[in-house]
């Protein structure tokens, strides 16, 4: 198992550009989530999904879009990047209780994004 | 609304000394509580978690945490700190798939 993978590892964007951060997991997890980490702020939830076709907003959803067309993938889209979106982005996945899995999130290695 | 407060931004301890990192939470229902550790430039590693049952939870790397409902606290402890424990520690609350993290406590270990 590769676990949770994120691409790219590092990206530089100009203000106004769009891009998609990729997240994939091969553990057949129902739940997937996106967080951003900024110095002194901890991790903040952006969006999460409890299954294919189902997404919901977290604490800081503005400026980000998500969709979940498959169980394995949960891409995060920045439609018009802003310097305030400079951050480290972590994707995570986990089982649901119904599937009998443990209530533990598995985090990816992160994507470091710089918006100029 | 759920929230997590980690009162200490930085903590310095001597190697071999005991450690306690504080965490206070606000949550409407029975909380799911977690402690994660992040070494510099690394991802997050789960140290331990609490959902129900025994309020003293054992985790990896010799860490433990105690849930105190009356104080809305979930403090992390270790009897003897090693230099390799220097890292950022995050307390989190909420459903495990949509966590609310504290701002973290940075631990420095001195010789």
Tab-separated table of C-alpha atoms in Angstrom:
chain	number	residue	atom	x	y	z
A	1	UNK	CA	0.000	0.000	0.000
A	2	UNK	CA	1.235	3.465	-0.879
A	3	UNK	CA	-1.064	4.990	1.746
A	4	UNK	CA	-2.027	8.612	1.139
A	5	UNK	CA	-0.132	10.261	-1.703
A	6	UNK	CA	-0.080	13.951	-2.605
A	7	UNK	CA	1.201	15.662	-5.711
A	8	UNK	CA	2.976	17.911	-6.295
A	9	UNK	CA	5.304	18.150	-3.310
A	10	UNK	CA	6.043	21.799	-3.987
A	11	UNK	CA	4.437	24.382	-6.252
A	12	UNK	CA	4.911	28.051	-6.998
A	13	UNK	CA	1.968	29.992	-8.431
A	14	UNK	CA	1.337	33.545	-9.450
A	15	UNK	CA	-1.650	35.410	-8.072
A	16	UNK	CA	-4.737	34.594	-10.099
A	17	UNK	CA	-3.498	31.276	-11.445
A	18	UNK	CA	-5.465	28.115	-10.910
A	19	UNK	CA	-4.234	24.700	-9.956
A	20	UNK	CA	-5.314	21.374	-8.515
A	21	UNK	CA	-3.639	19.635	-5.627
A	22	UNK	CA	-3.967	15.909	-6.030
A	23	UNK	CA	-4.666	13.442	-3.248
A	24	UNK	CA	-5.081	9.703	-3.613
A	25	UNK	CA	-5.354	6.792	-1.216
A	26	UNK	CA	-5.264	3.065	-1.831
A	27	UNK	CA	-6.715	1.887	1.474
A	28	UNK	CA	-10.371	1.992	0.386
A	29	UNK	CA	-11.112	4.654	2.994
A	30	UNK	CA	-14.552	6.235	2.880
A	31	UNK	CA	-13.513	9.516	4.469
A	32	UNK	CA	-11.046	12.037	3.071
A	33	UNK	CA	-10.117	15.524	4.241
A	34	UNK	CA	-8.004	18.529	3.337
A	35	UNK	CA	-6.191	20.699	5.875
A	36	UNK	CA	-3.899	23.672	5.583
A	37	UNK	CA	-1.084	24.388	8.005
A	38	UNK	CA	0.236	27.867	8.635
A	39	UNK	CA	2.870	28.913	11.200
A	40	UNK	CA	1.326	29.462	14.602
A	41	UNK	CA	-2.119	28.394	13.417
A	42	UNK	CA	-1.984	24.625	13.627
A	43	UNK	CA	-3.955	22.720	11.010
A	44	UNK	CA	-7.289	23.999	9.798
A	45	UNK	CA	-9.894	21.936	7.995
A	46	UNK	CA	-10.738	23.115	4.476
A	47	UNK	CA	-13.129	20.490	3.116
A	48	UNK	CA	-13.931	16.889	3.813
A	49	UNK	CA	-15.818	14.020	2.216
A	50	UNK	CA	-17.622	11.068	3.774
A	51	UNK	CA	-17.949	9.181	0.523
A	52	UNK	CA	-17.956	9.450	-3.241
A	53	UNK	CA	-20.208	12.315	-4.293
A	54	UNK	CA	-20.483	13.761	-0.771
A	55	UNK	CA	-18.437	16.744	0.371
A	56	UNK	CA	-18.776	19.347	3.086
A	57	UNK	CA	-17.046	22.528	4.168
A	58	UNK	CA	-14.660	22.837	7.027
A	59	UNK	CA	-13.391	25.865	8.903
A	60	UNK	CA	-11.675	27.665	6.002
A	61	UNK	CA	-13.359	26.667	2.711
A	62	UNK	CA	-13.283	30.013	0.883
A	63	UNK	CA	-11.183	29.986	-2.263
A	64	UNK	CA	-11.140	26.212	-2.531
A	65	UNK	CA	-13.301	23.694	-4.377
A	66	UNK	CA	-13.449	19.929	-4.014
A	67	UNK	CA	-15.240	17.020	-5.589
A	68	UNK	CA	-15.186	13.292	-4.898
A	69	UNK	CA	-15.987	11.251	-7.967
A	70	UNK	CA	-14.156	8.126	-6.803
A	71	UNK	CA	-13.340	6.613	-3.439
A	72	UNK	CA	-9.614	6.868	-4.128
A	73	UNK	CA	-9.216	10.508	-5.153
A	74	UNK	CA	-10.020	13.832	-3.513
A	75	UNK	CA	-8.518	16.768	-5.462
A	76	UNK	CA	-8.411	20.294	-4.064
A	77	UNK	CA	-8.850	23.105	-6.588
A	78	UNK	CA	-7.683	26.677	-6.265
A	79	UNK	CA	-9.597	28.632	-8.916
A	80	UNK	CA	-7.747	31.931	-8.498
A	81	UNK	CA	-4.755	31.691	-6.207
A	82	UNK	CA	-4.054	34.437	-3.695
A	83	UNK	CA	-0.954	35.062	-1.544
A	84	UNK	CA	-3.067	34.231	1.520
A	85	UNK	CA	-3.264	30.679	0.218
A	86	UNK	CA	0.468	30.203	0.653
A	87	UNK	CA	0.566	27.265	3.015
A	88	UNK	CA	1.327	23.592	3.473
A	89	UNK	CA	-1.614	21.432	2.494
A	90	UNK	CA	-2.247	18.025	4.002
A	91	UNK	CA	-4.661	15.438	2.740
A	92	UNK	CA	-5.909	12.700	5.059
A	93	UNK	CA	-8.091	9.627	4.811
A	94	UNK	CA	-9.815	7.303	7.242
A	95	UNK	CA	-12.324	4.504	7.621
A	96	UNK	CA	-15.899	4.916	8.667
A	97	UNK	CA	-17.250	3.156	11.737
A	98	UNK	CA	-19.662	1.251	9.516
A	99	UNK	CA	-16.762	-0.351	7.700
A	100	UNK	CA	-15.380	-1.627	10.978
A	101	UNK	CA	-12.187	0.369	10.743
A	102	UNK	CA	-10.494	2.273	13.493
A	103	UNK	CA	-11.213	5.937	13.996
A	104	UNK	CA	-7.800	7.135	12.845
A	105	UNK	CA	-6.791	9.550	10.128
A	106	UNK	CA	-3.855	8.781	7.886
A	107	UNK	CA	-2.075	11.894	6.644
A	108	UNK	CA	-0.248	12.407	3.401
A	109	UNK	CA	3.225	13.989	3.245
A	110	UNK	CA	1.893	17.420	2.312
A	111	UNK	CA	2.133	19.881	-0.566
A	112	UNK	CA	3.993	23.138	-0.007
A	113	UNK	CA	2.358	25.950	-2.000
A	114	UNK	CA	3.808	29.407	-2.546
A	115	UNK	CA	1.642	32.062	-4.190
A	116	UNK	CA	3.487	35.146	-5.388
B	1	UNK	CA	-18.891	25.077	18.357
B	2	UNK	CA	-15.843	22.974	18.976
B	3	UNK	CA	-12.447	24.420	19.767
B	4	UNK	CA	-9.092	23.455	21.197
B	5	UNK	CA	-6.727	25.581	23.242
B	6	UNK	CA	-3.101	24.752	23.812
B	7	UNK	CA	-2.024	27.434	26.292
B	8	UNK	CA	1.711	26.922	25.876
B	9	UNK	CA	3.243	27.954	22.552
B	10	UNK	CA	6.744	26.863	23.553
B	11	UNK	CA	7.993	24.561	26.287
B	12	UNK	CA	11.603	23.770	27.158
B	13	UNK	CA	12.527	20.752	29.259
B	14	UNK	CA	15.768	19.062	30.120
B	15	UNK	CA	16.438	15.608	28.786
B	16	UNK	CA	15.266	13.070	31.339
B	17	UNK	CA	12.780	15.441	32.948
B	18	UNK	CA	9.054	14.859	32.942
B	19	UNK	CA	6.760	16.576	30.488
B	20	UNK	CA	3.159	17.753	30.523
B	21	UNK	CA	1.546	19.505	27.570
B	22	UNK	CA	-1.798	21.108	28.227
B	23	UNK	CA	-4.910	20.893	26.084
B	24	UNK	CA	-8.357	22.300	26.797
B	25	UNK	CA	-11.299	21.652	24.536
B	26	UNK	CA	-14.817	22.805	23.925
B	27	UNK	CA	-17.157	20.287	22.355
B	28	UNK	CA	-20.898	19.815	22.424
B	29	UNK	CA	-20.980	16.053	22.728
B	30	UNK	CA	-18.705	13.313	23.995
B	31	UNK	CA	-15.438	14.333	22.422
B	32	UNK	CA	-13.092	12.385	20.275
B	33	UNK	CA	-9.656	13.616	21.418
B	34	UNK	CA	-6.284	13.155	19.780
B	35	UNK	CA	-2.644	14.069	20.191
B	36	UNK	CA	-0.400	14.294	17.126
B	37	UNK	CA	3.311	15.001	16.822
B	38	UNK	CA	5.106	16.642	13.925
B	39	UNK	CA	8.875	16.671	13.586
B	40	UNK	CA	10.426	19.509	11.568
B	41	UNK	CA	9.583	19.201	7.899
B	42	UNK	CA	7.631	16.029	8.490
B	43	UNK	CA	4.030	14.925	8.414
B	44	UNK	CA	1.807	14.166	11.379
B	45	UNK	CA	2.025	11.078	13.526
B	46	UNK	CA	-0.753	9.993	15.856
B	47	UNK	CA	0.447	9.584	19.440
B	48	UNK	CA	-2.814	8.526	21.073
B	49	UNK	CA	-6.565	8.986	21.033
B	50	UNK	CA	-9.514	8.891	23.411
B	51	UNK	CA	-13.139	8.121	22.639
B	52	UNK	CA	-14.524	6.492	25.759
B	53	UNK	CA	-13.670	4.155	28.614
B	54	UNK	CA	-10.567	4.449	30.732
B	55	UNK	CA	-9.690	8.115	31.032
B	56	UNK	CA	-5.949	7.420	31.093
B	57	UNK	CA	-4.824	6.567	27.589
B	58	UNK	CA	-1.493	5.048	26.655
B	59	UNK	CA	0.119	5.928	23.362
B	60	UNK	CA	3.260	5.350	21.398
B	61	UNK	CA	6.763	6.481	22.352
B	62	UNK	CA	5.968	6.332	26.073
B	63	UNK	CA	3.328	9.067	26.003
B	64	UNK	CA	0.067	9.020	27.913
B	65	UNK	CA	-2.848	11.413	28.264
B	66	UNK	CA	-5.620	11.819	30.793
B	67	UNK	CA	-9.141	12.888	29.910
B	68	UNK	CA	-10.786	15.029	32.572
B	69	UNK	CA	-14.336	15.877	31.654
B	70	UNK	CA	-14.830	18.235	34.613
B	71	UNK	CA	-11.880	20.343	33.473
B	72	UNK	CA	-12.435	19.886	29.724
B	73	UNK	CA	-8.809	18.875	29.494
B	74	UNK	CA	-6.762	16.215	27.752
B	75	UNK	CA	-3.172	16.774	28.856
B	76	UNK	CA	-0.280	14.832	27.387
B	77	UNK	CA	2.436	13.476	29.659
B	78	UNK	CA	5.732	11.643	29.472
B	79	UNK	CA	7.767	10.618	32.527
B	80	UNK	CA	11.204	11.094	30.966
B	81	UNK	CA	11.814	13.127	27.846
B	82	UNK	CA	14.382	12.118	25.213
B	83	UNK	CA	16.141	14.532	22.846
B	84	UNK	CA	14.266	12.895	19.961
B	85	UNK	CA	10.959	14.125	21.443
B	86	UNK	CA	11.729	17.676	20.312
B	87	UNK	CA	8.902	18.466	17.908
B	88	UNK	CA	5.576	20.251	17.541
B	89	UNK	CA	2.646	18.700	19.384
B	90	UNK	CA	-0.961	19.185	18.389
B	91	UNK	CA	-4.101	18.406	20.332
B	92	UNK	CA	-7.251	17.882	18.266
B	93	UNK	CA	-10.955	17.336	18.888
B	94	UNK	CA	-13.903	16.285	16.829
B	95	UNK	CA	-14.862	13.427	14.553
B	96	UNK	CA	-11.651	11.747	13.445
B	97	UNK	CA	-12.241	12.637	9.779
B	98	UNK	CA	-12.844	16.377	10.375
B	99	UNK	CA	-10.573	17.452	13.189
B	100	UNK	CA	-10.288	20.797	14.912
B	101	UNK	CA	-6.634	21.265	15.867
B	102	UNK	CA	-5.045	23.442	18.489
B	103	UNK	CA	-2.320	25.841	17.431
B	104	UNK	CA	0.367	23.543	18.742
B	105	UNK	CA	3.075	23.477	21.390
B	106	UNK	CA	6.694	23.482	20.311
B	107	UNK	CA	8.874	21.329	22.551
B	108	UNK	CA	12.575	22.039	22.939
B	109	UNK	CA	14.713	19.498	24.773
B	110	UNK	CA	17.984	20.682	26.315
B	111	UNK	CA	20.919	18.460	27.271
